[in-house]
mmCIF file with all atom_site columns, C-alpha atoms in Angstrom:
data_model
loop_
_atom_site.group_PDB
_atom_site.id
_atom_site.type_symbol
_atom_site.label_atom_id
_atom_site.label_alt_id
_atom_site.label_comp_id
_atom_site.label_asym_id
_atom_site.label_entity_id
_atom_site.label_seq_id
_atom_site.pdbx_PDB_ins_code
_atom_site.Cartn_x
_atom_site.Cartn_y
_atom_site.Cartn_z
_atom_site.occupancy
_atom_site.B_iso_or_equiv
_atom_site.pdbx_formal_charge
_atom_site.auth_seq_id
_atom_site.auth_comp_id
_atom_site.auth_asym_id
_atom_site.auth_atom_id
_atom_site.pdbx_PDB_model_num
ATOM 1   C CA . MET K 1 1   ? 79.704  66.943 98.401  1.00 0.00 ? 1   MET K CA 1
ATOM 2   C CA . THR K 1 2   ? 81.972  69.948 98.535  1.00 0.00 ? 2   THR K CA 1
ATOM 3   C CA . ASN K 1 3   ? 85.148  69.588 100.549 1.00 0.00 ? 3   ASN K CA 1
ATOM 4   C CA . LEU K 1 4   ? 84.903  72.447 103.110 1.00 0.00 ? 4   LEU K CA 1
ATOM 5   C CA . ASN K 1 5   ? 86.970  72.143 106.255 1.00 0.00 ? 5   ASN K CA 1
ATOM 6   C CA . TYR K 1 6   ? 85.725  69.867 108.952 1.00 0.00 ? 6   TYR K CA 1
ATOM 7   C CA . ALA K 1 7   ? 83.897  71.812 111.683 1.00 0.00 ? 7   ALA K CA 1
ATOM 8   C CA . GLY K 1 8   ? 84.746  74.984 109.866 1.00 0.00 ? 8   GLY K CA 1
ATOM 9   C CA . ILE K 1 9   ? 88.259  74.924 111.343 1.00 0.00 ? 9   ILE K CA 1
ATOM 10  C CA . PRO K 1 10  ? 90.768  77.503 110.087 1.00 0.00 ? 10  PRO K CA 1
ATOM 11  C CA . ASP K 1 11  ? 92.659  76.575 106.908 1.00 0.00 ? 11  ASP K CA 1
ATOM 12  C CA . GLU K 1 12  ? 95.939  76.472 108.777 1.00 0.00 ? 12  GLU K CA 1
ATOM 13  C CA . TYR K 1 13  ? 94.721  73.312 110.592 1.00 0.00 ? 13  TYR K CA 1
ATOM 14  C CA . ALA K 1 14  ? 93.098  71.723 107.619 1.00 0.00 ? 14  ALA K CA 1
ATOM 15  C CA . GLY K 1 15  ? 95.963  71.017 105.193 1.00 0.00 ? 15  GLY K CA 1
ATOM 16  C CA . LEU K 1 16  ? 97.170  67.484 104.781 1.00 0.00 ? 16  LEU K CA 1
ATOM 17  C CA . GLU K 1 17  ? 100.771 68.221 105.317 1.00 0.00 ? 17  GLU K CA 1
ATOM 18  C CA . ASN K 1 18  ? 100.161 69.666 108.836 1.00 0.00 ? 18  ASN K CA 1
ATOM 19  C CA . ALA K 1 19  ? 97.281  67.403 109.799 1.00 0.00 ? 19  ALA K CA 1
ATOM 20  C CA . SER K 1 20  ? 97.720  64.381 112.092 1.00 0.00 ? 20  SER K CA 1
ATOM 21  C CA . ILE K 1 21  ? 94.075  63.378 111.520 1.00 0.00 ? 21  ILE K CA 1
ATOM 22  C CA . VAL K 1 22  ? 92.512  62.551 108.207 1.00 0.00 ? 22  VAL K CA 1
ATOM 23  C CA . LEU K 1 23  ? 88.750  62.190 107.726 1.00 0.00 ? 23  LEU K CA 1
ATOM 24  C CA . ILE K 1 24  ? 87.488  60.295 104.598 1.00 0.00 ? 24  ILE K CA 1
ATOM 25  C CA . PRO K 1 25  ? 83.860  60.785 103.665 1.00 0.00 ? 25  PRO K CA 1
ATOM 26  C CA . VAL K 1 26  ? 82.282  57.733 101.837 1.00 0.00 ? 26  VAL K CA 1
ATOM 27  C CA . PRO K 1 27  ? 78.792  58.622 100.690 1.00 0.00 ? 27  PRO K CA 1
ATOM 28  C CA . TYR K 1 28  ? 77.888  55.105 99.578  1.00 0.00 ? 28  TYR K CA 1
ATOM 29  C CA . ASP K 1 29  ? 74.588  53.317 99.649  1.00 0.00 ? 29  ASP K CA 1
ATOM 30  C CA . GLY K 1 30  ? 74.899  50.494 97.124  1.00 0.00 ? 30  GLY K CA 1
ATOM 31  C CA . THR K 1 31  ? 73.869  47.416 99.116  1.00 0.00 ? 31  THR K CA 1
ATOM 32  C CA . SER K 1 32  ? 71.315  48.652 101.588 1.00 0.00 ? 32  SER K CA 1
ATOM 33  C CA . THR K 1 33  ? 68.276  46.369 101.611 1.00 0.00 ? 33  THR K CA 1
ATOM 34  C CA . TRP K 1 34  ? 65.688  48.111 103.807 1.00 0.00 ? 34  TRP K CA 1
ATOM 35  C CA . GLN K 1 35  ? 65.905  51.886 103.478 1.00 0.00 ? 35  GLN K CA 1
ATOM 36  C CA . LYS K 1 36  ? 68.111  53.974 101.359 1.00 0.00 ? 36  LYS K CA 1
ATOM 37  C CA . GLY K 1 37  ? 69.747  57.256 102.433 1.00 0.00 ? 37  GLY K CA 1
ATOM 38  C CA . ALA K 1 38  ? 73.095  56.279 103.982 1.00 0.00 ? 38  ALA K CA 1
ATOM 39  C CA . ASP K 1 39  ? 74.856  58.016 101.215 1.00 0.00 ? 39  ASP K CA 1
ATOM 40  C CA . ARG K 1 40  ? 73.585  61.327 102.653 1.00 0.00 ? 40  ARG K CA 1
ATOM 41  C CA . GLY K 1 41  ? 75.369  60.644 105.947 1.00 0.00 ? 41  GLY K CA 1
ATOM 42  C CA . PRO K 1 42  ? 78.707  62.374 105.151 1.00 0.00 ? 42  PRO K CA 1
ATOM 43  C CA . SER K 1 43  ? 76.994  65.634 104.108 1.00 0.00 ? 43  SER K CA 1
ATOM 44  C CA . ALA K 1 44  ? 74.796  65.621 107.282 1.00 0.00 ? 44  ALA K CA 1
ATOM 45  C CA . PHE K 1 45  ? 77.875  64.862 109.539 1.00 0.00 ? 45  PHE K CA 1
ATOM 46  C CA . LEU K 1 46  ? 79.820  67.700 107.954 1.00 0.00 ? 46  LEU K CA 1
ATOM 47  C CA . ASP K 1 47  ? 76.901  70.165 108.187 1.00 0.00 ? 47  ASP K CA 1
ATOM 48  C CA . ALA K 1 48  ? 76.457  69.239 111.840 1.00 0.00 ? 48  ALA K CA 1
ATOM 49  C CA . SER K 1 49  ? 80.200  69.621 112.526 1.00 0.00 ? 49  SER K CA 1
ATOM 50  C CA . ARG K 1 50  ? 79.988  73.275 111.710 1.00 0.00 ? 50  ARG K CA 1
ATOM 51  C CA . ASN K 1 51  ? 77.623  73.836 114.598 1.00 0.00 ? 51  ASN K CA 1
ATOM 52  C CA . MET K 1 52  ? 79.508  72.140 117.449 1.00 0.00 ? 52  MET K CA 1
ATOM 53  C CA . GLU K 1 53  ? 81.946  73.511 119.965 1.00 0.00 ? 53  GLU K CA 1
ATOM 54  C CA . LEU K 1 54  ? 85.618  72.711 119.312 1.00 0.00 ? 54  LEU K CA 1
ATOM 55  C CA . TYR K 1 55  ? 86.768  72.434 122.877 1.00 0.00 ? 55  TYR K CA 1
ATOM 56  C CA . ASP K 1 56  ? 86.870  68.869 124.265 1.00 0.00 ? 56  ASP K CA 1
ATOM 57  C CA . ILE K 1 57  ? 86.199  68.463 127.982 1.00 0.00 ? 57  ILE K CA 1
ATOM 58  C CA . GLU K 1 58  ? 87.719  64.997 128.266 1.00 0.00 ? 58  GLU K CA 1
ATOM 59  C CA . THR K 1 59  ? 91.100  66.009 126.832 1.00 0.00 ? 59  THR K CA 1
ATOM 60  C CA . ASP K 1 60  ? 90.959  69.599 127.985 1.00 0.00 ? 60  ASP K CA 1
ATOM 61  C CA . SER K 1 61  ? 92.063  70.647 124.485 1.00 0.00 ? 61  SER K CA 1
ATOM 62  C CA . GLU K 1 62  ? 90.956  71.707 121.063 1.00 0.00 ? 62  GLU K CA 1
ATOM 63  C CA . ILE K 1 63  ? 91.823  68.607 119.063 1.00 0.00 ? 63  ILE K CA 1
ATOM 64  C CA . TYR K 1 64  ? 91.769  70.431 115.763 1.00 0.00 ? 64  TYR K CA 1
ATOM 65  C CA . HIS K 1 65  ? 95.087  72.068 116.741 1.00 0.00 ? 65  HIS K CA 1
ATOM 66  C CA . HIS K 1 66  ? 96.585  68.666 115.810 1.00 0.00 ? 66  HIS K CA 1
ATOM 67  C CA . GLY K 1 67  ? 95.297  69.244 112.304 1.00 0.00 ? 67  GLY K CA 1
ATOM 68  C CA . ILE K 1 68  ? 92.219  67.619 110.702 1.00 0.00 ? 68  ILE K CA 1
ATOM 69  C CA . HIS K 1 69  ? 92.276  67.175 107.013 1.00 0.00 ? 69  HIS K CA 1
ATOM 70  C CA . LEU K 1 70  ? 89.062  66.457 105.193 1.00 0.00 ? 70  LEU K CA 1
ATOM 71  C CA . ALA K 1 71  ? 90.039  64.141 102.303 1.00 0.00 ? 71  ALA K CA 1
ATOM 72  C CA . ALA K 1 72  ? 88.224  63.998 98.994  1.00 0.00 ? 72  ALA K CA 1
ATOM 73  C CA . SER K 1 73  ? 85.075  61.896 99.161  1.00 0.00 ? 73  SER K CA 1
ATOM 74  C CA . ILE K 1 74  ? 85.256  58.421 97.874  1.00 0.00 ? 74  ILE K CA 1
ATOM 75  C CA . THR K 1 75  ? 82.457  58.416 95.280  1.00 0.00 ? 75  THR K CA 1
ATOM 76  C CA . GLU K 1 76  ? 83.206  55.114 93.608  1.00 0.00 ? 76  GLU K CA 1
ATOM 77  C CA . ASN K 1 77  ? 79.817  53.374 93.205  1.00 0.00 ? 77  ASN K CA 1
ATOM 78  C CA . SER K 1 78  ? 80.112  51.252 90.089  1.00 0.00 ? 78  SER K CA 1
ATOM 79  C CA . SER K 1 79  ? 80.113  48.037 92.182  1.00 0.00 ? 79  SER K CA 1
ATOM 80  C CA . PRO K 1 80  ? 80.481  47.095 95.879  1.00 0.00 ? 80  PRO K CA 1
ATOM 81  C CA . GLU K 1 81  ? 83.867  45.506 94.996  1.00 0.00 ? 81  GLU K CA 1
ATOM 82  C CA . ALA K 1 82  ? 85.156  48.735 93.380  1.00 0.00 ? 82  ALA K CA 1
ATOM 83  C CA . MET K 1 83  ? 83.990  50.857 96.339  1.00 0.00 ? 83  MET K CA 1
ATOM 84  C CA . VAL K 1 84  ? 85.728  48.506 98.790  1.00 0.00 ? 84  VAL K CA 1
ATOM 85  C CA . GLU K 1 85  ? 88.917  48.689 96.739  1.00 0.00 ? 85  GLU K CA 1
ATOM 86  C CA . ALA K 1 86  ? 88.780  52.521 96.562  1.00 0.00 ? 86  ALA K CA 1
ATOM 87  C CA . VAL K 1 87  ? 88.237  52.728 100.386 1.00 0.00 ? 87  VAL K CA 1
ATOM 88  C CA . HIS K 1 88  ? 91.120  50.269 100.922 1.00 0.00 ? 88  HIS K CA 1
ATOM 89  C CA . ALA K 1 89  ? 93.527  52.260 98.696  1.00 0.00 ? 89  ALA K CA 1
ATOM 90  C CA . ALA K 1 90  ? 92.622  55.612 100.243 1.00 0.00 ? 90  ALA K CA 1
ATOM 91  C CA . THR K 1 91  ? 92.813  54.399 103.793 1.00 0.00 ? 91  THR K CA 1
ATOM 92  C CA . LYS K 1 92  ? 96.165  52.619 103.304 1.00 0.00 ? 92  LYS K CA 1
ATOM 93  C CA . LYS K 1 93  ? 97.611  55.701 101.602 1.00 0.00 ? 93  LYS K CA 1
ATOM 94  C CA . PHE K 1 94  ? 96.918  57.874 104.589 1.00 0.00 ? 94  PHE K CA 1
ATOM 95  C CA . ILE K 1 95  ? 97.993  55.215 107.088 1.00 0.00 ? 95  ILE K CA 1
ATOM 96  C CA . LYS K 1 96  ? 101.354 55.100 105.244 1.00 0.00 ? 96  LYS K CA 1
ATOM 97  C CA . LYS K 1 97  ? 101.614 58.882 105.693 1.00 0.00 ? 97  LYS K CA 1
ATOM 98  C CA . ASN K 1 98  ? 101.319 58.245 109.463 1.00 0.00 ? 98  ASN K CA 1
ATOM 99  C CA . LYS K 1 99  ? 97.893  59.833 109.757 1.00 0.00 ? 99  LYS K CA 1
ATOM 100 C CA . PHE K 1 100 ? 95.129  58.902 112.213 1.00 0.00 ? 100 PHE K CA 1
ATOM 101 C CA . VAL K 1 101 ? 92.462  57.843 109.696 1.00 0.00 ? 101 VAL K CA 1
ATOM 102 C CA . THR K 1 102 ? 88.727  57.902 110.244 1.00 0.00 ? 102 THR K CA 1
ATOM 103 C CA . LEU K 1 103 ? 86.006  57.141 107.663 1.00 0.00 ? 103 LEU K CA 1
ATOM 104 C CA . PHE K 1 104 ? 82.444  58.297 107.944 1.00 0.00 ? 104 PHE K CA 1
ATOM 105 C CA . GLY K 1 105 ? 79.191  57.877 106.183 1.00 0.00 ? 105 GLY K CA 1
ATOM 106 C CA . GLY K 1 106 ? 77.570  55.494 103.896 1.00 0.00 ? 106 GLY K CA 1
ATOM 107 C CA . GLU K 1 107 ? 76.506  52.003 104.828 1.00 0.00 ? 107 GLU K CA 1
ATOM 108 C CA . HIS K 1 108 ? 78.358  49.328 106.726 1.00 0.00 ? 108 HIS K CA 1
ATOM 109 C CA . SER K 1 109 ? 80.103  47.870 103.683 1.00 0.00 ? 109 SER K CA 1
ATOM 110 C CA . VAL K 1 110 ? 82.481  50.847 103.592 1.00 0.00 ? 110 VAL K CA 1
ATOM 111 C CA . SER K 1 111 ? 84.129  49.263 106.596 1.00 0.00 ? 111 SER K CA 1
ATOM 112 C CA . ILE K 1 112 ? 85.483  46.255 104.657 1.00 0.00 ? 112 ILE K CA 1
ATOM 113 C CA . GLY K 1 113 ? 88.118  48.179 102.817 1.00 0.00 ? 113 GLY K CA 1
ATOM 114 C CA . SER K 1 114 ? 89.219  50.320 105.755 1.00 0.00 ? 114 SER K CA 1
ATOM 115 C CA . ILE K 1 115 ? 89.524  47.308 108.101 1.00 0.00 ? 115 ILE K CA 1
ATOM 116 C CA . ARG K 1 116 ? 91.541  45.440 105.464 1.00 0.00 ? 116 ARG K CA 1
ATOM 117 C CA . ALA K 1 117 ? 93.938  48.431 105.131 1.00 0.00 ? 117 ALA K CA 1
ATOM 118 C CA . PHE K 1 118 ? 94.383  48.751 108.944 1.00 0.00 ? 118 PHE K CA 1
ATOM 119 C CA . ASN K 1 119 ? 94.972  44.991 109.208 1.00 0.00 ? 119 ASN K CA 1
ATOM 120 C CA . GLU K 1 120 ? 97.656  45.146 106.572 1.00 0.00 ? 120 GLU K CA 1
ATOM 121 C CA . CYS K 1 121 ? 99.432  47.980 108.360 1.00 0.00 ? 121 CYS K CA 1
ATOM 122 C CA . PHE K 1 122 ? 99.106  46.953 112.014 1.00 0.00 ? 122 PHE K CA 1
ATOM 123 C CA . ASP K 1 123 ? 99.825  43.757 113.838 1.00 0.00 ? 123 ASP K CA 1
ATOM 124 C CA . ASN K 1 124 ? 97.262  42.105 116.060 1.00 0.00 ? 124 ASN K CA 1
ATOM 125 C CA . LEU K 1 125 ? 94.451  44.448 115.109 1.00 0.00 ? 125 LEU K CA 1
ATOM 126 C CA . THR K 1 126 ? 91.283  44.514 117.209 1.00 0.00 ? 126 THR K CA 1
ATOM 127 C CA . VAL K 1 127 ? 88.107  45.663 115.572 1.00 0.00 ? 127 VAL K CA 1
ATOM 128 C CA . LEU K 1 128 ? 85.255  46.826 117.777 1.00 0.00 ? 128 LEU K CA 1
ATOM 129 C CA . HIS K 1 129 ? 81.951  46.424 116.074 1.00 0.00 ? 129 HIS K CA 1
ATOM 130 C CA . ILE K 1 130 ? 78.986  48.082 117.737 1.00 0.00 ? 130 ILE K CA 1
ATOM 131 C CA . ASP K 1 131 ? 75.834  47.121 115.902 1.00 0.00 ? 131 ASP K CA 1
ATOM 132 C CA . ALA K 1 132 ? 72.414  45.502 116.394 1.00 0.00 ? 132 ALA K CA 1
ATOM 133 C CA . HIS K 1 133 ? 73.249  43.035 113.600 1.00 0.00 ? 133 HIS K CA 1
ATOM 134 C CA . ALA K 1 134 ? 76.152  40.559 113.284 1.00 0.00 ? 134 ALA K CA 1
ATOM 135 C CA . ASP K 1 135 ? 77.077  41.544 109.688 1.00 0.00 ? 135 ASP K CA 1
ATOM 136 C CA . LEU K 1 136 ? 79.051  38.172 109.525 1.00 0.00 ? 136 LEU K CA 1
ATOM 137 C CA . ARG K 1 137 ? 77.594  36.642 106.360 1.00 0.00 ? 137 ARG K CA 1
ATOM 138 C CA . GLU K 1 138 ? 80.196  35.395 103.940 1.00 0.00 ? 138 GLU K CA 1
ATOM 139 C CA . SER K 1 139 ? 78.187  36.725 101.079 1.00 0.00 ? 139 SER K CA 1
ATOM 140 C CA . TYR K 1 140 ? 74.786  38.332 100.574 1.00 0.00 ? 140 TYR K CA 1
ATOM 141 C CA . ASP K 1 141 ? 72.909  39.195 97.392  1.00 0.00 ? 141 ASP K CA 1
ATOM 142 C CA . GLY K 1 142 ? 75.701  37.795 95.254  1.00 0.00 ? 142 GLY K CA 1
ATOM 143 C CA . THR K 1 143 ? 78.701  39.720 96.789  1.00 0.00 ? 143 THR K CA 1
ATOM 144 C CA . LYS K 1 144 ? 80.953  39.401 99.802  1.00 0.00 ? 144 LYS K CA 1
ATOM 145 C CA . TYR K 1 145 ? 81.102  43.237 99.768  1.00 0.00 ? 145 TYR K CA 1
ATOM 146 C CA . ASN K 1 146 ? 77.535  43.685 101.017 1.00 0.00 ? 146 ASN K CA 1
ATOM 147 C CA . HIS K 1 147 ? 76.470  45.562 104.215 1.00 0.00 ? 147 HIS K CA 1
ATOM 148 C CA . ALA K 1 148 ? 75.472  42.228 105.627 1.00 0.00 ? 148 ALA K CA 1
ATOM 149 C CA . CYS K 1 149 ? 79.085  41.038 105.266 1.00 0.00 ? 149 CYS K CA 1
ATOM 150 C CA . ALA K 1 150 ? 80.735  44.126 106.771 1.00 0.00 ? 150 ALA K CA 1
ATOM 151 C CA . VAL K 1 151 ? 82.830  42.302 109.382 1.00 0.00 ? 151 VAL K CA 1
ATOM 152 C CA . HIS K 1 152 ? 82.984  38.768 108.005 1.00 0.00 ? 152 HIS K CA 1
ATOM 153 C CA . GLU K 1 153 ? 86.548  39.234 106.689 1.00 0.00 ? 153 GLU K CA 1
ATOM 154 C CA . ALA K 1 154 ? 87.493  40.906 110.021 1.00 0.00 ? 154 ALA K CA 1
ATOM 155 C CA . SER K 1 155 ? 86.179  37.880 111.892 1.00 0.00 ? 155 SER K CA 1
ATOM 156 C CA . GLN K 1 156 ? 88.633  35.720 109.998 1.00 0.00 ? 156 GLN K CA 1
ATOM 157 C CA . SER K 1 157 ? 91.690  37.953 110.134 1.00 0.00 ? 157 SER K CA 1
ATOM 158 C CA . THR K 1 158 ? 91.459  40.212 113.201 1.00 0.00 ? 158 THR K CA 1
ATOM 159 C CA . ASN K 1 159 ? 90.430  40.141 116.797 1.00 0.00 ? 159 ASN K CA 1
ATOM 160 C CA . LEU K 1 160 ? 86.739  41.048 116.300 1.00 0.00 ? 160 LEU K CA 1
ATOM 161 C CA . VAL K 1 161 ? 84.838  42.189 119.338 1.00 0.00 ? 161 VAL K CA 1
ATOM 162 C CA . GLN K 1 162 ? 81.110  42.622 118.767 1.00 0.00 ? 162 GLN K CA 1
ATOM 163 C CA . VAL K 1 163 ? 78.779  44.549 121.132 1.00 0.00 ? 163 VAL K CA 1
ATOM 164 C CA . GLY K 1 164 ? 75.014  45.008 121.037 1.00 0.00 ? 164 GLY K CA 1
ATOM 165 C CA . ILE K 1 165 ? 74.181  42.208 118.639 1.00 0.00 ? 165 ILE K CA 1
ATOM 166 C CA . ARG K 1 166 ? 70.440  41.410 118.902 1.00 0.00 ? 166 ARG K CA 1
ATOM 167 C CA . SER K 1 167 ? 69.681  39.600 115.691 1.00 0.00 ? 167 SER K CA 1
ATOM 168 C CA . MET K 1 168 ? 71.396  37.594 112.986 1.00 0.00 ? 168 MET K CA 1
ATOM 169 C CA . ASP K 1 169 ? 70.938  34.870 110.431 1.00 0.00 ? 169 ASP K CA 1
ATOM 170 C CA . VAL K 1 170 ? 71.711  31.388 111.918 1.00 0.00 ? 170 VAL K CA 1
ATOM 171 C CA . ILE K 1 171 ? 74.601  30.945 109.484 1.00 0.00 ? 171 ILE K CA 1
ATOM 172 C CA . GLU K 1 172 ? 76.364  33.888 111.105 1.00 0.00 ? 172 GLU K CA 1
ATOM 173 C CA . LYS K 1 173 ? 76.665  32.066 114.361 1.00 0.00 ? 173 LYS K CA 1
ATOM 174 C CA . THR K 1 174 ? 79.072  29.697 112.748 1.00 0.00 ? 174 THR K CA 1
ATOM 175 C CA . PHE K 1 175 ? 81.512  32.619 112.281 1.00 0.00 ? 175 PHE K CA 1
ATOM 176 C CA . MET K 1 176 ? 81.322  33.842 115.906 1.00 0.00 ? 176 MET K CA 1
ATOM 177 C CA . ASP K 1 177 ? 84.052  32.968 118.354 1.00 0.00 ? 177 ASP K CA 1
ATOM 178 C CA . GLU K 1 178 ? 82.195  30.950 120.954 1.00 0.00 ? 178 GLU K CA 1
ATOM 179 C CA . GLU K 1 179 ? 85.168  30.801 123.214 1.00 0.00 ? 179 GLU K CA 1
ATOM 180 C CA . LYS K 1 180 ? 85.331  34.597 123.382 1.00 0.00 ? 180 LYS K CA 1
ATOM 181 C CA . LYS K 1 181 ? 81.599  34.710 123.937 1.00 0.00 ? 181 LYS K CA 1
ATOM 182 C CA . ALA K 1 182 ? 81.888  32.347 126.924 1.00 0.00 ? 182 ALA K CA 1
ATOM 183 C CA . LYS K 1 183 ? 84.611  34.471 128.491 1.00 0.00 ? 183 LYS K CA 1
ATOM 184 C CA . MET K 1 184 ? 82.433  37.594 128.226 1.00 0.00 ? 184 MET K CA 1
ATOM 185 C CA . LYS K 1 185 ? 79.638  35.924 130.079 1.00 0.00 ? 185 LYS K CA 1
ATOM 186 C CA . ALA K 1 186 ? 81.886  34.709 132.903 1.00 0.00 ? 186 ALA K CA 1
#
């Protein structure tokens, strides 16, 4: 993947030193079990970004004026563990530079390292997980860094809020906060 500017914004808004926002592409598809192709997500996202309008109605602004830096892609794919560590290190590096960090692409397991970095840098972190699957397994296919485990660690160390869950393995129910679930139904 070539590192062109996000949305084709002018170079003056794309440099790291002047950007308040950093986008990190992670074209990873190492643990998908049904269909492959998630690794093509970042390229598709960047291609699509060049065809959108830059004015945001909700904020009545052109957000890119705050600077949006497109970081180098994290292409580590030697193992799920190595990918998670690479995502963690990159995310934490940009958080420590006081950047608003966003990752995109790849499969759900890319979330593990980024959530870990945010949790280490911010107190009382809340993670909003919108998905059809719980992704709460402690381990799957021999690793805790699998797409099916994407928010297990977050369920143990952050305030995890899950929305849209329609299916899961029965073991995942043991990691859900039943008290929180009861409050949501009330």
